[in-house]
Coordinates of C-alpha atoms and ligand atoms in Angstrom, one line a residue:
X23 CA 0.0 0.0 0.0
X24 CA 2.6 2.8 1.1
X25 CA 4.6 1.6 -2.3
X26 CA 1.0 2.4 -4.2
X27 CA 1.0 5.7 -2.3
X28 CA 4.7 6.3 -2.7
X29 CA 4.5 5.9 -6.6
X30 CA 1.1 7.7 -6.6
X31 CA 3.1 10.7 -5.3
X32 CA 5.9 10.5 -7.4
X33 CA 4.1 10.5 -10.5
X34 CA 1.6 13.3 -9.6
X35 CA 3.7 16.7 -9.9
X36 CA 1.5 18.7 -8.3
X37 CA 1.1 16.9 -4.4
X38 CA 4.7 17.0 -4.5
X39 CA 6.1 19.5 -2.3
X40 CA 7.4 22.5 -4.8
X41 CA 9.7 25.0 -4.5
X42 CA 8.4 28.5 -4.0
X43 CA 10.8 30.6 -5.7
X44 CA 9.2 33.7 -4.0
X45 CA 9.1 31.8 -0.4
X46 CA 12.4 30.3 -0.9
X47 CA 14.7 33.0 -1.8
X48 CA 14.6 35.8 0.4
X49 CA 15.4 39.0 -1.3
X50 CA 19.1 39.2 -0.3
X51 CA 19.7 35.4 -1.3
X52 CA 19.8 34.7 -5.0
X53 CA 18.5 32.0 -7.3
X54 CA 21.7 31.7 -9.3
X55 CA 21.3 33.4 -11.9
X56 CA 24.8 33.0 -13.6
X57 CA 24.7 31.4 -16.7
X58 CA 28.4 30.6 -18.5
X59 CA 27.4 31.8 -22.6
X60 CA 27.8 28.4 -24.1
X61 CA 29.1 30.5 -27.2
X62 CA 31.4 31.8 -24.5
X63 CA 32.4 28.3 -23.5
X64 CA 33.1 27.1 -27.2
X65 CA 35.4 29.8 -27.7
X66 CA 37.6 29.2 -24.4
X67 CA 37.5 25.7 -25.9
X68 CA 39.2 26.8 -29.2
X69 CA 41.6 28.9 -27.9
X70 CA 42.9 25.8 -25.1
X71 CA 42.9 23.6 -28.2
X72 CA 45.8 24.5 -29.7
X73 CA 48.5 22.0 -27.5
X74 CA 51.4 23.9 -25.6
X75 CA 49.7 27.5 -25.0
X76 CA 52.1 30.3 -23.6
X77 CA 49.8 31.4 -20.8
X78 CA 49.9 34.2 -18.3
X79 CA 47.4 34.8 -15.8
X80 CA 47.3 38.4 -14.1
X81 CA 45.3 39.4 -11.1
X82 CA 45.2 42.8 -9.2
X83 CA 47.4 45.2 -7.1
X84 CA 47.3 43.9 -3.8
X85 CA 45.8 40.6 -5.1
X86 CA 43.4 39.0 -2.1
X87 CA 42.3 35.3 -1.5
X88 CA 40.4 35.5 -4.4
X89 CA 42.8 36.6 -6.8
X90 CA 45.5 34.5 -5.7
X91 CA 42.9 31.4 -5.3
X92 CA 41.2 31.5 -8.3
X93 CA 44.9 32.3 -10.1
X94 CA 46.6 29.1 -8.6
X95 CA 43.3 26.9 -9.4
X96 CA 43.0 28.0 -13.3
X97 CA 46.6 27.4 -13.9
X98 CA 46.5 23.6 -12.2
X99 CA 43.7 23.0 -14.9
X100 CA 45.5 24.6 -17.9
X101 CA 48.9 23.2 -17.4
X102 CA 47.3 20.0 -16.8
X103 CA 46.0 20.6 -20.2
X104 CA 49.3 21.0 -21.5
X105 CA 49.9 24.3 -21.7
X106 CA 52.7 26.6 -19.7
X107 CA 51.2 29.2 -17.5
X108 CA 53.0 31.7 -15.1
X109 CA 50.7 33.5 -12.7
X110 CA 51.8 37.1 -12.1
X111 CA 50.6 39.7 -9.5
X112 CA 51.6 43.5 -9.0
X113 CA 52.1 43.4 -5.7
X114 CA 52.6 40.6 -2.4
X115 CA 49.7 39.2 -1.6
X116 CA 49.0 39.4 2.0
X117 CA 51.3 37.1 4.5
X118 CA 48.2 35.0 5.8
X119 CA 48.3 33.8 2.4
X120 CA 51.4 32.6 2.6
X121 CA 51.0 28.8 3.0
X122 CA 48.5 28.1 0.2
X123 CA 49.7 25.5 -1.9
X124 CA 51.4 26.9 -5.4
X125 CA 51.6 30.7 -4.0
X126 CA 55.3 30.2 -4.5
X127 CA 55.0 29.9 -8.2
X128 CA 53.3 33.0 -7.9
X129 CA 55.5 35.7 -9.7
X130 CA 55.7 39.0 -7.6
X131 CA 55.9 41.9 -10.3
X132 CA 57.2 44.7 -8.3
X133 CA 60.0 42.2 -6.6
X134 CA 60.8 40.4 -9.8
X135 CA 64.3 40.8 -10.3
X136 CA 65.1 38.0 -12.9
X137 CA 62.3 39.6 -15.3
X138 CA 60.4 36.6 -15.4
X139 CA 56.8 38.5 -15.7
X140 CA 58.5 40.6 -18.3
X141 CA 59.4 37.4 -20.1
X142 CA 56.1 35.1 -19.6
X143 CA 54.1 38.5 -20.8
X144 CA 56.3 39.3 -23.5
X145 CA 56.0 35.5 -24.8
X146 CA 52.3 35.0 -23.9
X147 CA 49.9 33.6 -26.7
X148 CA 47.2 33.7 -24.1
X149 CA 46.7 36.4 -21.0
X150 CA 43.8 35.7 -18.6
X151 CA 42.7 38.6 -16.6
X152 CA 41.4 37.2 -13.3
X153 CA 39.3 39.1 -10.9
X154 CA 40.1 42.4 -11.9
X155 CA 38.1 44.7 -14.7
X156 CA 40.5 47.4 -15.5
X157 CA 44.3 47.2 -16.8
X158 CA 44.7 50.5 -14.8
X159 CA 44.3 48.0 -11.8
X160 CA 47.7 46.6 -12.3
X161 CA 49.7 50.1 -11.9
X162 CA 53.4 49.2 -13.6
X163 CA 51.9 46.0 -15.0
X164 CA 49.8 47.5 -17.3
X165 CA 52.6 48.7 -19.7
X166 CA 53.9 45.5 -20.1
X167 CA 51.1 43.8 -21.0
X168 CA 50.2 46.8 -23.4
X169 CA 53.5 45.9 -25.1
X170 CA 52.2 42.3 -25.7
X171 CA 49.7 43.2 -28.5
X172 CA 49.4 40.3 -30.1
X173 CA 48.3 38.3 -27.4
X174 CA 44.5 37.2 -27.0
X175 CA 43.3 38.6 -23.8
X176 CA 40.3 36.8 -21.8
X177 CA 38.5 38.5 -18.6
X178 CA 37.1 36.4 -15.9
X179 CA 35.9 38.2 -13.7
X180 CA 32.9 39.5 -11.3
X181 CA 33.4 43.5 -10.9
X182 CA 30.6 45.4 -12.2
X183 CA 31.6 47.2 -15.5
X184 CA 34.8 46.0 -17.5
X185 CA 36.3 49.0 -19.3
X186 CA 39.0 47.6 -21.9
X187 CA 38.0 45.4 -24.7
X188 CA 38.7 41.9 -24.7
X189 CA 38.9 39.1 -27.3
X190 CA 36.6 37.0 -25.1
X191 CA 35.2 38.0 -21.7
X192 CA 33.6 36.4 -18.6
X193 CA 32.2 39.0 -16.6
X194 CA 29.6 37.7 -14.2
X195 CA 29.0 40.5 -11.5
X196 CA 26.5 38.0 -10.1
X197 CA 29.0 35.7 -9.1
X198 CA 29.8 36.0 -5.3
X199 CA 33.9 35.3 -6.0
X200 CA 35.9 34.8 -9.3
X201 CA 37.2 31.5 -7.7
X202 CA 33.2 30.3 -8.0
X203 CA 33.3 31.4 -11.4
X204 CA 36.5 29.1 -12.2
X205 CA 35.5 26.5 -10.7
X206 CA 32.5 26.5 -12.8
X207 CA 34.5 27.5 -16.1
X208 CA 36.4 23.8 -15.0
X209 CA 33.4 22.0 -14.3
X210 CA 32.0 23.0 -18.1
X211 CA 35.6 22.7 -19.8
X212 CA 36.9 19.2 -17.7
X213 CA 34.4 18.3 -15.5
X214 CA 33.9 18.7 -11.5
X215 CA 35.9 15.6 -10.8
X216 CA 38.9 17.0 -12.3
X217 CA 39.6 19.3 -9.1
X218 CA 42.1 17.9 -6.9
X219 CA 42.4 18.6 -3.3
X220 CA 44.6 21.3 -4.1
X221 CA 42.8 23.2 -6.4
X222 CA 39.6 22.7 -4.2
X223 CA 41.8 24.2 -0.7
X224 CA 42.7 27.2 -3.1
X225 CA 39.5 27.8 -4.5
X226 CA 37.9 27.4 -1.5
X227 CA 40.1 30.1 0.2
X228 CA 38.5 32.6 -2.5
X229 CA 34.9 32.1 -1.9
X230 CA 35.5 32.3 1.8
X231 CA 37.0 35.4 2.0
X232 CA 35.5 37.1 -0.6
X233 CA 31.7 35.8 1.1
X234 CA 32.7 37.3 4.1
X235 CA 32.8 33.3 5.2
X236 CA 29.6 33.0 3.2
X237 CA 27.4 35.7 4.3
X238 CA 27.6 38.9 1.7
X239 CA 25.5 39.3 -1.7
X240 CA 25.0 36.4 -4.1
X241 CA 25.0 33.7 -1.7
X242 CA 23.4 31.1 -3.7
X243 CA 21.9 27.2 -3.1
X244 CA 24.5 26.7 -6.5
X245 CA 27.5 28.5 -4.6
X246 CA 27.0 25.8 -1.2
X247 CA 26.4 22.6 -4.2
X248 CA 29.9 24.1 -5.6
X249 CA 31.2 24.1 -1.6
X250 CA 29.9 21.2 -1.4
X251 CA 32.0 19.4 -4.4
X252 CA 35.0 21.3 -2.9
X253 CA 34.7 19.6 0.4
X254 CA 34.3 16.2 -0.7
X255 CA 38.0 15.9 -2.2
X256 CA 38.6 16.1 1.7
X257 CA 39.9 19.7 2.5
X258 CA 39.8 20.7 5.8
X259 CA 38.0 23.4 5.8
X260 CA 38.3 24.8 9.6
X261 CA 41.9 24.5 9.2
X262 CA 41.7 26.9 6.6
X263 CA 39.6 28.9 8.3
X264 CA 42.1 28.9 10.5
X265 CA 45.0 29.7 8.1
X266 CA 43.1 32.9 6.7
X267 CA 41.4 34.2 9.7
X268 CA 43.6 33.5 12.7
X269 CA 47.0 34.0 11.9
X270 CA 47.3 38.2 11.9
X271 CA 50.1 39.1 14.4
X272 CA 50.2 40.9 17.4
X273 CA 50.9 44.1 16.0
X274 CA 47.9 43.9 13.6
X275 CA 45.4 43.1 16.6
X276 CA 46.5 46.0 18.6
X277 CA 46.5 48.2 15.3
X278 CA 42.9 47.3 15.1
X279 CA 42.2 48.7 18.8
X280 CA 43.7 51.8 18.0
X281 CA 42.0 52.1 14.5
X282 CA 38.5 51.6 16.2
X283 CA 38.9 53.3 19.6
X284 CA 40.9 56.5 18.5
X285 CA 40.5 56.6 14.7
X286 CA 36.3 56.1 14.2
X287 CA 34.6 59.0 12.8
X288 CA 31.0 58.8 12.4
X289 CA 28.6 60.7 10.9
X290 CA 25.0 61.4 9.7
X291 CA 23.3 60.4 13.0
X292 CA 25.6 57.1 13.0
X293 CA 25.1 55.8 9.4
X294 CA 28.1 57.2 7.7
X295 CA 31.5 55.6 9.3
X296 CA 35.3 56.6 8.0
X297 CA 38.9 55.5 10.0
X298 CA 41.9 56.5 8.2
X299 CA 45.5 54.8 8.8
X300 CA 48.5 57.0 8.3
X301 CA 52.3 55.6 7.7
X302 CA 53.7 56.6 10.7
X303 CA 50.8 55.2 12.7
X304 CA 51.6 52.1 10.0
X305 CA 55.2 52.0 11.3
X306 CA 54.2 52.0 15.0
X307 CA 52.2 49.2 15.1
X308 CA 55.2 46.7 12.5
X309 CA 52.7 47.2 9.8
X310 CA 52.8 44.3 7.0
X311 CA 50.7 44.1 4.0
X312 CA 47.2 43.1 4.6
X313 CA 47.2 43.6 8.3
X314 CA 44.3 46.5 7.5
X315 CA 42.4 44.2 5.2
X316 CA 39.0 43.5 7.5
X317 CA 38.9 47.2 9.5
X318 CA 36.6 48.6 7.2
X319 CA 33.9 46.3 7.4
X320 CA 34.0 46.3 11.7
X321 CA 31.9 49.9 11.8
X322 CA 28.7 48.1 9.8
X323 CA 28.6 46.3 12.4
X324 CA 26.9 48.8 14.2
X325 CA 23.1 49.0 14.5
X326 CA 21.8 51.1 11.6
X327 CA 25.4 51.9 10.3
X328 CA 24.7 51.9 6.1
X329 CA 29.0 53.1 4.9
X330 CA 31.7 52.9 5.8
X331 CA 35.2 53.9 4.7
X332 CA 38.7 53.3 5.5
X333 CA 41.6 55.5 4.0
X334 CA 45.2 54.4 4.4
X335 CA 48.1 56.7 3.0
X336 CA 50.7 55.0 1.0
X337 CA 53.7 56.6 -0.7
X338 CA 51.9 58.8 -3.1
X339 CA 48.1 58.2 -2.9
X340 CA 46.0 57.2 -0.3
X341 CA 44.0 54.0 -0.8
X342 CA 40.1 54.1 -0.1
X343 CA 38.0 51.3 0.3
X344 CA 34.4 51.5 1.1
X345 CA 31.4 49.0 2.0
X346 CA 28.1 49.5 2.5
X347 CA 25.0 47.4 3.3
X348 CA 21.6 47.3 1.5
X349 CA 21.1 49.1 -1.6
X350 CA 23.9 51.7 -0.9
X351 CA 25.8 51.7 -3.8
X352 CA 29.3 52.3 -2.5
X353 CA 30.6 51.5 -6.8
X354 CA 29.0 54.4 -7.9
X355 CA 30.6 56.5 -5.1
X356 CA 33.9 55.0 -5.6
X357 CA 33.5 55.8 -9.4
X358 CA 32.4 59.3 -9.1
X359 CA 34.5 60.5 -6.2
X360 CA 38.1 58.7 -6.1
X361 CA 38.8 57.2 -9.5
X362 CA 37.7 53.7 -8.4
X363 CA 35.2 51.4 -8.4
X364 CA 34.3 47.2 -7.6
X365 CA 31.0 46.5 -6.5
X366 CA 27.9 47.4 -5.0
X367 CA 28.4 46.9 -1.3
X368 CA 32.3 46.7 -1.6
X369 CA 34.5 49.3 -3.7
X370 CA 38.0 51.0 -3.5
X371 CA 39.6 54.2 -4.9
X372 CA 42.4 56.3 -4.7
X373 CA 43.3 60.0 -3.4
X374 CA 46.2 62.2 -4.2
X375 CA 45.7 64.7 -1.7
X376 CA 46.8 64.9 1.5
X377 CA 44.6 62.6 4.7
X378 CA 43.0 65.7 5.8
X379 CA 41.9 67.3 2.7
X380 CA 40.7 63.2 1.6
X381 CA 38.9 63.2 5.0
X382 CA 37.2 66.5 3.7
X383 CA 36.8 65.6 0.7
X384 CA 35.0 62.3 1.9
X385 CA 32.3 63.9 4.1
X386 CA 31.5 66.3 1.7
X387 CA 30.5 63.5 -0.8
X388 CA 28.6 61.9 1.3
X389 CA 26.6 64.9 2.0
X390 CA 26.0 65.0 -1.7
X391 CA 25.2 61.6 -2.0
X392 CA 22.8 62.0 0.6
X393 CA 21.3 65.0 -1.1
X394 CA 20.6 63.3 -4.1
X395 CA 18.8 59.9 -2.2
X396 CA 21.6 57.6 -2.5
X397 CA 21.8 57.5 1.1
Ligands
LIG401 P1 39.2 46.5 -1.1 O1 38.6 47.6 -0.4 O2 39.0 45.2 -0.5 O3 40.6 46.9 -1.6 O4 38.4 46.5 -2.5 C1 37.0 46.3 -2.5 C2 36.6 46.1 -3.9 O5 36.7 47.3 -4.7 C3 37.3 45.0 -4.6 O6 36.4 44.2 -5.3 C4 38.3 45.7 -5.5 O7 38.5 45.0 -6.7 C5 37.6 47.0 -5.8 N1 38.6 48.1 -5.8 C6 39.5 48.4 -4.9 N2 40.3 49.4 -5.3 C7 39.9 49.8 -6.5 C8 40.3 50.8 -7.4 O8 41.3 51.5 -7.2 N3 39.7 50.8 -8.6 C9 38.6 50.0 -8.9 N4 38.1 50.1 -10.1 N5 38.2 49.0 -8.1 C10 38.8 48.9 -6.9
LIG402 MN1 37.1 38.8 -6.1

């Protein structure tokens, strides 16, 4: 009888329980709606045809888990392939990075004394241009690969807006990380059980962090089923947790305090939040590269709080980065005030003026955004 039932229930679509797309997604979680172009996907086909490509794959100035992560996992799969790939970044990636498999074969631009990125560019056939829209996002890098124009140039990537052309582009700003995005570009080009433990710990490391651990925009049922894949080739994924999220120094926990307790401005009736970081204050707390990555999103974590900014003085610019929460669109703001962009809740910029005239400048924009209702 329950058989009867049982097949009874199977066969009649409409007692079985259905998903609701309006009860089951709730407006910040997303049906995913990236779909890879299959046109898109026959033409990265061709060009990986051809046996023994001369790859490069670039990411940006100071590249982040998921530039590095998605970097080390497409160049496992294409040298598996057959081809010869050489990963370049601008800049170091951060030191809590440090013990990701393949990061050594990472080659460091700015550091690279034997001219190996000047030679893997300069012989390229293929450049992929990972997590990252605009050449003007590799500072010195971008000359060099301007010299290469022969090269066919392919964008994978999730920032809203790609400004250069490109022979063949994969710009999903739907996609929570570029590392989700590669996996998926693998999945369709070699299958999902081609992603070895390796390539999952790597690619793993870039949906974390760029999720906020899975809790941002565009967290998706399809994101978790691609998690999922990743965790059964057996990473470990507290350990990597671990790796990213617990390994700062002492120096960068006290910097923190100081940042929050003496260097928090807020404003517009506590929505509007800005800490700034100069080099001196830098020097006194053994400031390494990436110890500042994670301040800016601590003031959203007040009640009500909508922006926040962060603006830390480098040589000859001050770097901005911004994040919001809701439909505060921090990428227009970035665009429009400090030559930058990125995305909706997270973008960066630059200044050229001095940290007290970038503070100024800052708080007048945001009155102006405000003005106009973006606020
Ligand atoms: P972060 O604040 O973590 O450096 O960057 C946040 C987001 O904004 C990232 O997605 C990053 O790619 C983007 N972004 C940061 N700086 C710039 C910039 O100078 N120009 C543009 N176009 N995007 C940026
Ligand atoms: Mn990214």
């Amino acid at each position: 009888m329950l058989a009867v039932i049982a097949k009874f229930y199977y066969l009649c679509p409409i007692t079985r329980p259905r998903a609701d797309p309006a009860r089951d997604f709730a407006p910040t979680i997303h049906p995913d709606i990236m779909e890879l172009s299959a046109q898109n996907i026959e033409a990265l086909r061709r060009l990986l045809e051809t046996p023994q490509r001369r790859i490069v794959i670039l990411s940006h100035t100071n590249p982040d888990g998921d530039a590095i992560g998605s970097s080390i996992a497409w160049a496992e799969s294409l040298r598996r392939a057959g081809h010869t790939v050489a990963c370049i970044v601008p800049n170091k990636y951060p030191y809590y990075l440090d013990w990701m498999s393949g990061i050594r074969d990472v080659v460091i631009f700015k550091t690279d004394s034997e001219g190996r990125a000047a030679r893997a560019v300069e012989e390229a056939d293929l450049i992929f241009c990972l997590d990252f829209h605009s050449l003007s996002r590799l500072d010195a890098l971008s000359e060099l690969i301007a010299a290469n124009a022969s090269a066919k140039r392919i964008l994978i990537d999730h920032h809203l807006n790609p400004t250069e052309p490109f022979d063949l582009m994969f710009s999903h700003p739907e996609s929570s990380s570029t590392s989700y995005l590669v996996y998926r570009l693998i999945e369709r080009l070699w299958g999902a059980d081609t992603v070895t433990r390796a390539q999952a710990e790597v690619l793993y490391v870039g949906m974390m962090t760029d999720t906020g651990n899975f809790s941002f925009s565009y967290i998706t049922p399809d994101l978790f089923r691609a998690v999922a894949a990743l965790a059964e080739t057996g990473i470990d994924i507290p350990q990597i947790y671990n790796n990213v999220y617990n390994s700062f120094t002492e120096g960068r926990a006290r910097l923190f305090g100081y940042v929050i307790n003496r260097k928090m401005r807020i404003m517009r009736k506590g929505t509007v939040a800005h800490l700034s970081l100069t080099e001196e204050e830098m020097r006194r707390f053994w400031f390494q590269q990436g110890d500042s990555e994670g301040f800016v999103n601590y003031p959203l974590t007040i009640k009500k709080m909508k922006m926040s900014a962060i603006f830390v003085e480098h040589h000859d610019f001050i770097r901005v980065s911004l994040r919001s929460r809701g439909d505060v669109d921090v990428n227009l703001f970035a665009g429009r005030y400090f030559e930058g962009g990125g995305h909706r809740n997270a973008a960066g910029g630059k200044s050229f003026v001095s940290m007290a005239e970038t503070v100024a400048r800052f708080e007048r924009a945001v009155e102006e955004f405000a003005a106009e209702g973006h606020l």
